[in-house]
Coordinates of C-alpha atoms in Angstrom, one line a residue:
Chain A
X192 CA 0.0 0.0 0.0
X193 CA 1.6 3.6 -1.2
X194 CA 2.1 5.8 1.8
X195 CA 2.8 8.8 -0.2
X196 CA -0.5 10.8 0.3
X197 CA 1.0 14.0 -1.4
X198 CA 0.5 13.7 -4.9
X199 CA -0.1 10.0 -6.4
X200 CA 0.4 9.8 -9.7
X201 CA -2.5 8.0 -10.7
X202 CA -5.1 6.3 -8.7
X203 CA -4.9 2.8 -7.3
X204 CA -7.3 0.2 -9.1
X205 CA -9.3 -0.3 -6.0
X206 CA -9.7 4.0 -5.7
X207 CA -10.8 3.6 -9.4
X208 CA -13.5 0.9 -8.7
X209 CA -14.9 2.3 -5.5
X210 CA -15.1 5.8 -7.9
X211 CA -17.0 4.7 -10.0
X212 CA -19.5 2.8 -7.6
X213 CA -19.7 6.3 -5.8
X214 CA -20.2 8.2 -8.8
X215 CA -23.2 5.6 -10.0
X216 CA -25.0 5.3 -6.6
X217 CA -24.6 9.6 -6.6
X218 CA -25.9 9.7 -9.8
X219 CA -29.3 7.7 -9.0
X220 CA -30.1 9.5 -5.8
X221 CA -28.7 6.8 -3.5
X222 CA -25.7 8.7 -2.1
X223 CA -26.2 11.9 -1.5
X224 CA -23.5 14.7 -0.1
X225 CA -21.9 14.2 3.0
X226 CA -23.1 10.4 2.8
X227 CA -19.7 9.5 3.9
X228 CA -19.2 11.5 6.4
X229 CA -22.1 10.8 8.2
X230 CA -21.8 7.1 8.3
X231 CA -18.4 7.2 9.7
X232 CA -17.4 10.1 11.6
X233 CA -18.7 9.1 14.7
X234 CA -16.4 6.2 14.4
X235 CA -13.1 8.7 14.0
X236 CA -14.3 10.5 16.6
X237 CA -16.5 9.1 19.6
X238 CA -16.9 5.8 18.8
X239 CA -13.5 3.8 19.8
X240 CA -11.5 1.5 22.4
X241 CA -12.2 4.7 25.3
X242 CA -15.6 3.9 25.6
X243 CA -15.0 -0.1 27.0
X244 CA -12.1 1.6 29.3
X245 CA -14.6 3.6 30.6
X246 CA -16.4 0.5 31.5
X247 CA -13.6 -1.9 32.6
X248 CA -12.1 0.8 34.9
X249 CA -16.2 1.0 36.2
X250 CA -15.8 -2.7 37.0
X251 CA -12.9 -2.5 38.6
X252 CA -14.0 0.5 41.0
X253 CA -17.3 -0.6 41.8
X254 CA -18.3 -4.3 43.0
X255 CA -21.9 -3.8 42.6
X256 CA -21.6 -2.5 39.0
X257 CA -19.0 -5.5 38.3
X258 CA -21.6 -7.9 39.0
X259 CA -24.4 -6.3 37.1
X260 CA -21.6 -6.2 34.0
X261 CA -21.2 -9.8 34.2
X262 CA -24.8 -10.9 34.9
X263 CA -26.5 -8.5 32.0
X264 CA -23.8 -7.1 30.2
X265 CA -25.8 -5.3 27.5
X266 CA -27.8 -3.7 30.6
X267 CA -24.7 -2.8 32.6
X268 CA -22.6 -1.2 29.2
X269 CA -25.9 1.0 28.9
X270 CA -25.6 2.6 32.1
X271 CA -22.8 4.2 30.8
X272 CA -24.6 5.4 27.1
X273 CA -22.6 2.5 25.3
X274 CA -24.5 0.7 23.1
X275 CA -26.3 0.4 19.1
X276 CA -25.3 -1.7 16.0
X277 CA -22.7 -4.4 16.9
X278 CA -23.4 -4.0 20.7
X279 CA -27.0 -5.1 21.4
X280 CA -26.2 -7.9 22.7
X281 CA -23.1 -8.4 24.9
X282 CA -21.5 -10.5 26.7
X283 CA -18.5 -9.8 28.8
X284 CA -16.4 -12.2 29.9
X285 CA -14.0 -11.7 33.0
X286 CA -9.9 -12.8 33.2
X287 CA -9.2 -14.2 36.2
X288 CA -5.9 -16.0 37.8
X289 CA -7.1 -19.4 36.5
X290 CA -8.8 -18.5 32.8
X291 CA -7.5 -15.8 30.4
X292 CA -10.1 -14.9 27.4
X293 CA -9.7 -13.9 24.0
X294 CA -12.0 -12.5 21.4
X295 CA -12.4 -13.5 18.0
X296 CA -14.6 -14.0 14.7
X297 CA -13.1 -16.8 12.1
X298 CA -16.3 -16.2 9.5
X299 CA -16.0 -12.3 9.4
X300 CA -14.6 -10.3 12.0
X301 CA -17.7 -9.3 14.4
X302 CA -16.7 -6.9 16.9
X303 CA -18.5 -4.8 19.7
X304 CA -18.5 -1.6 18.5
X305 CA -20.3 0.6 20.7
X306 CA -17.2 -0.1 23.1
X307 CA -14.3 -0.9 20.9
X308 CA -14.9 1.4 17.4
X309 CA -13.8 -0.4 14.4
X310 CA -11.5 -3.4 14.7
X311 CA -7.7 -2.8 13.4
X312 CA -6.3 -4.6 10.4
X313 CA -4.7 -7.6 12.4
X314 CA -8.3 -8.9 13.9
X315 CA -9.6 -9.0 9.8
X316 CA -7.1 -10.7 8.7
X317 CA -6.6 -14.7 7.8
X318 CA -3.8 -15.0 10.0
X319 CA -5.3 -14.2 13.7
X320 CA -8.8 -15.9 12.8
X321 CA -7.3 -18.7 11.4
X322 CA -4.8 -19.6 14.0
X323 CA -6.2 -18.3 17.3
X324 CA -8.9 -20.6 18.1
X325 CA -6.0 -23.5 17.7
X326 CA -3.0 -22.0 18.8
X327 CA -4.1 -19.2 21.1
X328 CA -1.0 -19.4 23.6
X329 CA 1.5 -18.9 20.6
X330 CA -0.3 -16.2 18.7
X331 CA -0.3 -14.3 22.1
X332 CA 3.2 -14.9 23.0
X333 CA 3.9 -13.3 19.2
X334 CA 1.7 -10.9 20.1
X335 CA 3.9 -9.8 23.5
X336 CA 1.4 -11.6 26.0
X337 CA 2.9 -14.7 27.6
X338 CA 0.5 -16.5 29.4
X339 CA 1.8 -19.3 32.5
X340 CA 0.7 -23.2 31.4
X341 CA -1.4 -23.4 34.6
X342 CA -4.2 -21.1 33.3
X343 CA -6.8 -21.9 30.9
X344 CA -7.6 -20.0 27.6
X345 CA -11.3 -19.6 26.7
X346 CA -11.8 -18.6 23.2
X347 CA -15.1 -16.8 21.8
X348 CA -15.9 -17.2 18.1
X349 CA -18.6 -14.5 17.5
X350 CA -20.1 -16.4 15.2
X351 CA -24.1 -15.4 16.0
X352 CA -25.2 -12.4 17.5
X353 CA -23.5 -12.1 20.6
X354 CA -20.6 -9.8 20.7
X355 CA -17.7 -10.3 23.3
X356 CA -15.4 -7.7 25.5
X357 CA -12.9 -9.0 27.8
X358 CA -12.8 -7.7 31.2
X359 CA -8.9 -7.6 32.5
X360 CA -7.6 -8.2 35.5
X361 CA -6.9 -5.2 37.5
X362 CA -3.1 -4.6 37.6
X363 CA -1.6 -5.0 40.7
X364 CA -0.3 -1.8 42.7
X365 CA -3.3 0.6 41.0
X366 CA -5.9 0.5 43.7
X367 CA -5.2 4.4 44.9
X368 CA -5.8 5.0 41.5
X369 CA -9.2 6.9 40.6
X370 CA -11.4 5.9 37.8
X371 CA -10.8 8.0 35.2
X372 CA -6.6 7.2 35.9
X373 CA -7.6 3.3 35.4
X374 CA -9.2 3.9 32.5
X375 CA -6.0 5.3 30.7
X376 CA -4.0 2.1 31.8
X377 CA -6.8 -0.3 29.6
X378 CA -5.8 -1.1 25.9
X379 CA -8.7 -2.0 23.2
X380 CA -6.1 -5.1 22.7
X381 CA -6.2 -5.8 26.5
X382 CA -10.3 -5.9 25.6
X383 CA -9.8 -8.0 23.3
X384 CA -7.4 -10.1 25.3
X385 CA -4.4 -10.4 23.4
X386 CA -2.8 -8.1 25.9
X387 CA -2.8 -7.1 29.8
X388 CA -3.3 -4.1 30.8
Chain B
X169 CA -17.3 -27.5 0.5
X170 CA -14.8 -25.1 2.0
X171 CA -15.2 -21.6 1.5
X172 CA -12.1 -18.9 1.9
X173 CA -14.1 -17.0 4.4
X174 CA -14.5 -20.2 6.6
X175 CA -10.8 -19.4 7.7
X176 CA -11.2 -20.8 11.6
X177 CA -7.9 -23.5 12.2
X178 CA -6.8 -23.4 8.5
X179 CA -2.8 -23.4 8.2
X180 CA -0.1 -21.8 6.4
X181 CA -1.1 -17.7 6.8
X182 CA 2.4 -17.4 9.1
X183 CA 2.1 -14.7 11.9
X184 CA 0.1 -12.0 13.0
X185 CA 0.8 -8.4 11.1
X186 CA 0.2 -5.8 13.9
X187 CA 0.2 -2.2 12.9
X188 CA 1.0 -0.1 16.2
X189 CA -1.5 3.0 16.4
X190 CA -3.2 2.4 13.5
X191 CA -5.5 4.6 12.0
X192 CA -9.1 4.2 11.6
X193 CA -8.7 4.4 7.7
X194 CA -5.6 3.9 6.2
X195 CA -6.6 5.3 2.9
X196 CA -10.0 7.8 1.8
X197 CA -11.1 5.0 -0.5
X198 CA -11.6 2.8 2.8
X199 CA -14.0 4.9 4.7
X200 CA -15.9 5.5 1.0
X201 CA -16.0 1.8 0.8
X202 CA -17.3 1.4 4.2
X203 CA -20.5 4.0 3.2
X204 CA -21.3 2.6 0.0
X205 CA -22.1 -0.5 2.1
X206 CA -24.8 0.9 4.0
X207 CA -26.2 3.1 0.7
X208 CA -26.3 -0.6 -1.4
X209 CA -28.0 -2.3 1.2
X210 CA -30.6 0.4 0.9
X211 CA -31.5 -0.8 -2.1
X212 CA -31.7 -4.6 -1.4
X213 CA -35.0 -6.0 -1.3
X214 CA -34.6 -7.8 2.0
X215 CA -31.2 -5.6 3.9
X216 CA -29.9 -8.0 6.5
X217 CA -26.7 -8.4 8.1
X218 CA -26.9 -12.4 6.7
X219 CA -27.4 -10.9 3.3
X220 CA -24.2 -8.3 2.8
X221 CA -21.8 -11.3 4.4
X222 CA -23.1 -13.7 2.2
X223 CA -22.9 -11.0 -0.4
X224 CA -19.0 -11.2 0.6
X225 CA -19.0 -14.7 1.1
X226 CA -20.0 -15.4 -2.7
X227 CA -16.2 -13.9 -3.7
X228 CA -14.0 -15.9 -5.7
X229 CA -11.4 -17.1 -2.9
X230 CA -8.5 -16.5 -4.6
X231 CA -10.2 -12.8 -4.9
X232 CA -11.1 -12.6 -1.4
X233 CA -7.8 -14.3 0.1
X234 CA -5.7 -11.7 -1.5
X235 CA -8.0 -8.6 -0.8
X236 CA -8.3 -6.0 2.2
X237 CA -11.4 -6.2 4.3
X238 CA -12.7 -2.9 2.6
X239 CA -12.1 -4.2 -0.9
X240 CA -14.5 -6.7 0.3
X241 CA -16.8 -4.3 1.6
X242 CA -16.7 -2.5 -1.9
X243 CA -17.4 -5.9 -3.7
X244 CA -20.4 -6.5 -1.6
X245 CA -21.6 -3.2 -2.2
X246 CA -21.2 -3.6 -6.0
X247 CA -22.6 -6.9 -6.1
X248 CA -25.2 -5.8 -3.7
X249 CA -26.0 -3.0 -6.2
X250 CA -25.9 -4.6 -9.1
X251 CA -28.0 -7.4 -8.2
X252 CA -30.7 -5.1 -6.8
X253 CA -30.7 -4.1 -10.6
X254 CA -29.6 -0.1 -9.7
X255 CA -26.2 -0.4 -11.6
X256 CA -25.1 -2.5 -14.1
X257 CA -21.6 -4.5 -14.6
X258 CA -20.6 -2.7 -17.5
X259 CA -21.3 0.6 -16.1
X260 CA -19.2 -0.4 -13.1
X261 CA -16.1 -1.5 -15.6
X262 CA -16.6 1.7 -17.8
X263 CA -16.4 4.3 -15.1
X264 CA -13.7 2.5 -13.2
X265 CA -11.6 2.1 -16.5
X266 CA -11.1 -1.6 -16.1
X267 CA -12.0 -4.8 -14.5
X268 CA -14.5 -4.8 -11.8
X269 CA -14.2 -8.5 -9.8
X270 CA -18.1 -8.9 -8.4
X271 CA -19.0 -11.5 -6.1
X272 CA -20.5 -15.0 -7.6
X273 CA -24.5 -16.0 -7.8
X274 CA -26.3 -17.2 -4.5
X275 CA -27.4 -20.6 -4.9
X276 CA -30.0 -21.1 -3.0
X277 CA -30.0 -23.6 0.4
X278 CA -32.1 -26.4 0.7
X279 CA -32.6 -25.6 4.5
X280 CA -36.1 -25.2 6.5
X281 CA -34.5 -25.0 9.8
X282 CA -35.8 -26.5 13.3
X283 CA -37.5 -23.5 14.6
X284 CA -37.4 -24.5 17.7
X285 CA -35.1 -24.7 21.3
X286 CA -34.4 -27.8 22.0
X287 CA -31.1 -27.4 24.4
X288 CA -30.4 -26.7 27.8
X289 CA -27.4 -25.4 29.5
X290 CA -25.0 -28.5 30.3
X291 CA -26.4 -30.5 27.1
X292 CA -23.9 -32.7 25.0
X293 CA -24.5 -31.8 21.7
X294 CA -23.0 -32.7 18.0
X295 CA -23.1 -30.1 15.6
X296 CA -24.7 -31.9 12.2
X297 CA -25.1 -29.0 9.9
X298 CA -23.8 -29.9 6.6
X299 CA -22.4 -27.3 4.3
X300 CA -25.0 -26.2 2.1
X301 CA -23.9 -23.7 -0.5
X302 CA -25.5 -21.0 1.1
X303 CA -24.8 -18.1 3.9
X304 CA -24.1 -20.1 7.1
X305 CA -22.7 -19.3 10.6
X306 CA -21.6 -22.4 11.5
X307 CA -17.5 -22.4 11.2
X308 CA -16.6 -25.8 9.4
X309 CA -13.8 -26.8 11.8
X310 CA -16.9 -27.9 14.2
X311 CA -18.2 -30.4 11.3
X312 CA -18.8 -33.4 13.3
X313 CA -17.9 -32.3 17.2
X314 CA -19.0 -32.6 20.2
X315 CA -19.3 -30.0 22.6
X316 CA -21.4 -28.8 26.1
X317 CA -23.9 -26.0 26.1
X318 CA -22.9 -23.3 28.2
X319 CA -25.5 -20.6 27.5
X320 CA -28.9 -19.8 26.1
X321 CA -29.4 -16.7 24.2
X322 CA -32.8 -17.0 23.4
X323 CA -34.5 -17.0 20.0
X324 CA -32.6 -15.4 16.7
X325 CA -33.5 -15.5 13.2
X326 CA -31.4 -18.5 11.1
X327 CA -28.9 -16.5 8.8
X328 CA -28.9 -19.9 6.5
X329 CA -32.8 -18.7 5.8
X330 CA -33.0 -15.0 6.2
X331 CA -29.5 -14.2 4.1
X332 CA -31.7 -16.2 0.8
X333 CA -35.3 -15.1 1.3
X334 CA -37.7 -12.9 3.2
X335 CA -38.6 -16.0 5.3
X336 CA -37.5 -15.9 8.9
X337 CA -37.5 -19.1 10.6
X338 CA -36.8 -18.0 14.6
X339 CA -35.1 -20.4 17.0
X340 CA -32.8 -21.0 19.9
X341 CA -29.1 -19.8 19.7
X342 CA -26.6 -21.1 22.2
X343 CA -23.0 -21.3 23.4
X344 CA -21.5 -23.9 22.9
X345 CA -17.6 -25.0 24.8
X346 CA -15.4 -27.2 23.2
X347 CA -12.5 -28.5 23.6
X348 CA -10.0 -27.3 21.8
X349 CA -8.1 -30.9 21.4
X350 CA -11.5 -32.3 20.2
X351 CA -11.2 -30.1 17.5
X352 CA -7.9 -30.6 16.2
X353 CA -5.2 -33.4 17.2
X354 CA -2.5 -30.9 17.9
X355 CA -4.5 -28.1 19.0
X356 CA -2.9 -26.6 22.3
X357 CA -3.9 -28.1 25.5
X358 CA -6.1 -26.5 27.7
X359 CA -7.8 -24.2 25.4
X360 CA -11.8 -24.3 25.6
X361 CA -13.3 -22.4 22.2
X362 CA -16.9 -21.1 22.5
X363 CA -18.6 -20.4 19.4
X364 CA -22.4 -19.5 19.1
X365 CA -24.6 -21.7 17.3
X366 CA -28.1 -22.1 15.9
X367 CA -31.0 -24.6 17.1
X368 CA -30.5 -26.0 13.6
X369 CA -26.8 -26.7 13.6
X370 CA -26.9 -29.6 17.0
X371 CA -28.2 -32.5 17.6
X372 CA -28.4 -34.1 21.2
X373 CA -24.9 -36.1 21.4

């Protein structure tokens, strides 16, 4: 993929094709101005990995909420205005010192994102959803997460309609943190559980 | 019948290629692709979620294997388009100034579906759904296993009906654990993977 942005001498193929499927659905009424930017701003903007922070660090703050997040998840991710396409259902599923969890979707690449925003390159691609339901240990460890032989990994396909957000463990030495300061330490890959926070 | 989308426990795609702090779109064309999605499917007779993947599903696997996820988002779109009879094939190839690669015909499924719930949580259950042709959510790797039923989500549409007609045929969807070695011989100990399945995919085991 070119990187140079400045002045390309001609356009790619795949710019030429979506182009002209632009310029066709414009033409018959279908698109209409500022189509594009409607659909996805909210997505470079408010939509993103901040939003299931916001909810982890929640969890790890407050007992009572932690156990409404596990019990009704959908319900419990509400409370905090998260929620829409991709996140009515949800299911959140807690790391502990015994089972580690990990997210994935081997048919597409189904992804919660009222709380996570649009899933990065690696999760779409053949590799991860090929390998990670049978290898999950390795594709971690390549991934910078090493996790001890004694704990268990739970994998979730997302292969109907529920859609998955790992709950970290807290880190330990952060409990005079506030909430807001927990919330900076959790990654979206931490949430997906390829990572620790 | 394997299809290239069907990717769970396949071999031979080497490691994982992660992009620190990557953007949301790398390129303009991406988050155009992404739109024209949602302005096709406006124009499909019957717009559900089961219908755009199968829609991507239908590529030609040597076409989807070496494409981005946004180029296939642009060749459902297209498809989409074009089979709701809005734009034509030549039109597409014209205006882009060369080839335009649009995803294969449905065929249709021969698949009524159970409608019904038959499972409870801590059920054995084999999952017997044979590959049809059509739009599916159940991964092939689980062709033939045996796993336990850990949850019951209630009642969804079947994607295997609702991605070919306006029918919806409504019935239980459930998580299912299995283990990991059950799946494969040389799968990693240890490892229990969860996938969510349809009434219509399991029988009692």
């Amino acid at each position: 993929m070119s990187t140079d942005h400045h002045h390309p001498a001609e356009p790619a193929p795949i710019e030429r094709r979506v182009a002209a499927l632009e310029a066709l659905l414009t033409e018959r009424g279908l698109v209409s101005p500022g189509f594009v930017d409607e659909v996805n701003r909210a997505y470079e903007e408010d939509i993103g990995p901040r939003n299931g922070a916001k909810v982890v660090a929640r969890a790890w703050v407050d007992p009572d909420y932690r156990r409404r997040l596990l019990a009704d998840s959908t319900a419990a991710i509400a409370e905090l205005g998260f929620g829409g396409a991709e996140g009515d259902h949800m299911q959140v599923v807690e790391n502990t010192d015994s089972v580690h969890n990990v997210v994935v979707c081997t048919l597409c690449s189904c992804y919660p994102w009222p709380v996570l925003g649009l899933p990065p390159t690696w999760y779409k691609d053949p590799a991860y959803r090929a390998r990670v339901v049978r290898e999950p240990r390795a594709v971690l460890a390549e991934m910078g997460c090493q996790l001890d032989d004694d704990v268990e990994v739970a994998v979730w396909d997302s292969s109907a309609e529920q859609r998955y957000l790992v709950l970290p463990q807290q880190p330990a030495g952060t409990d005079d943190l506030s909430e807001d300061q927990l919330a900076e330490l959790v990654t979206r890959d931490a949430m997906i559980g390829v990572a620790r926070p | 019948m394997e299809l290239a989308h069907d990717l769970g426990g396949r071999e031979g795609f080497g490691s994982v290629d992660v992009e620190p702090d990557e953007p949301v779109f790398h390129e303009p064309w991406e988050r155009t692709a992404r739109a024209l999605v949602f302005a096709a499917m406006g124009t499909h007779p019957d717009p559900t979620t089961s219908a755009f993947r199968h829609a991507i599903e239908r590529m030609d696997p040597g076409h989807y294997l070496a494409s981005s996820y946004y180029e296939h988002w642009l060749t459902a779109a297209a498809t989409i388009a074009v089979e709701s009879g809005v734009v034509a094939p030549a039109e597409l190839e014209t205006r882009a100034g060369g080839a335009f690669p649009l995803a294969r015909p449905a065929v249709q499924p021969e698949i009524d579906g159970t409608g019904t719930q038959r499972f409870e949580v801590g059920d054995r259950v084999r999952v017997v759904a044979a590959p049809h042709g059509g739009h599916t959510r159940c991964p092939a790797y689980l062709c033939d296993r045996t796993g336990t039923v850990t949850r019951v989500d209630g009642r969804f549409s079947l994607p295997d009906v609702e991605a070919h007609s306006t029918e919806r045929v409504e019935e239980g969807t459930y998580g299912v654990g299995f283990s990991a070695r059950d799946l494969w011989d040389d799968a990693e100990p240890d490892v229990v993977v969860h996938v969510d399945l349809w009434d219509s995919y399991l029988e009692p085991a």
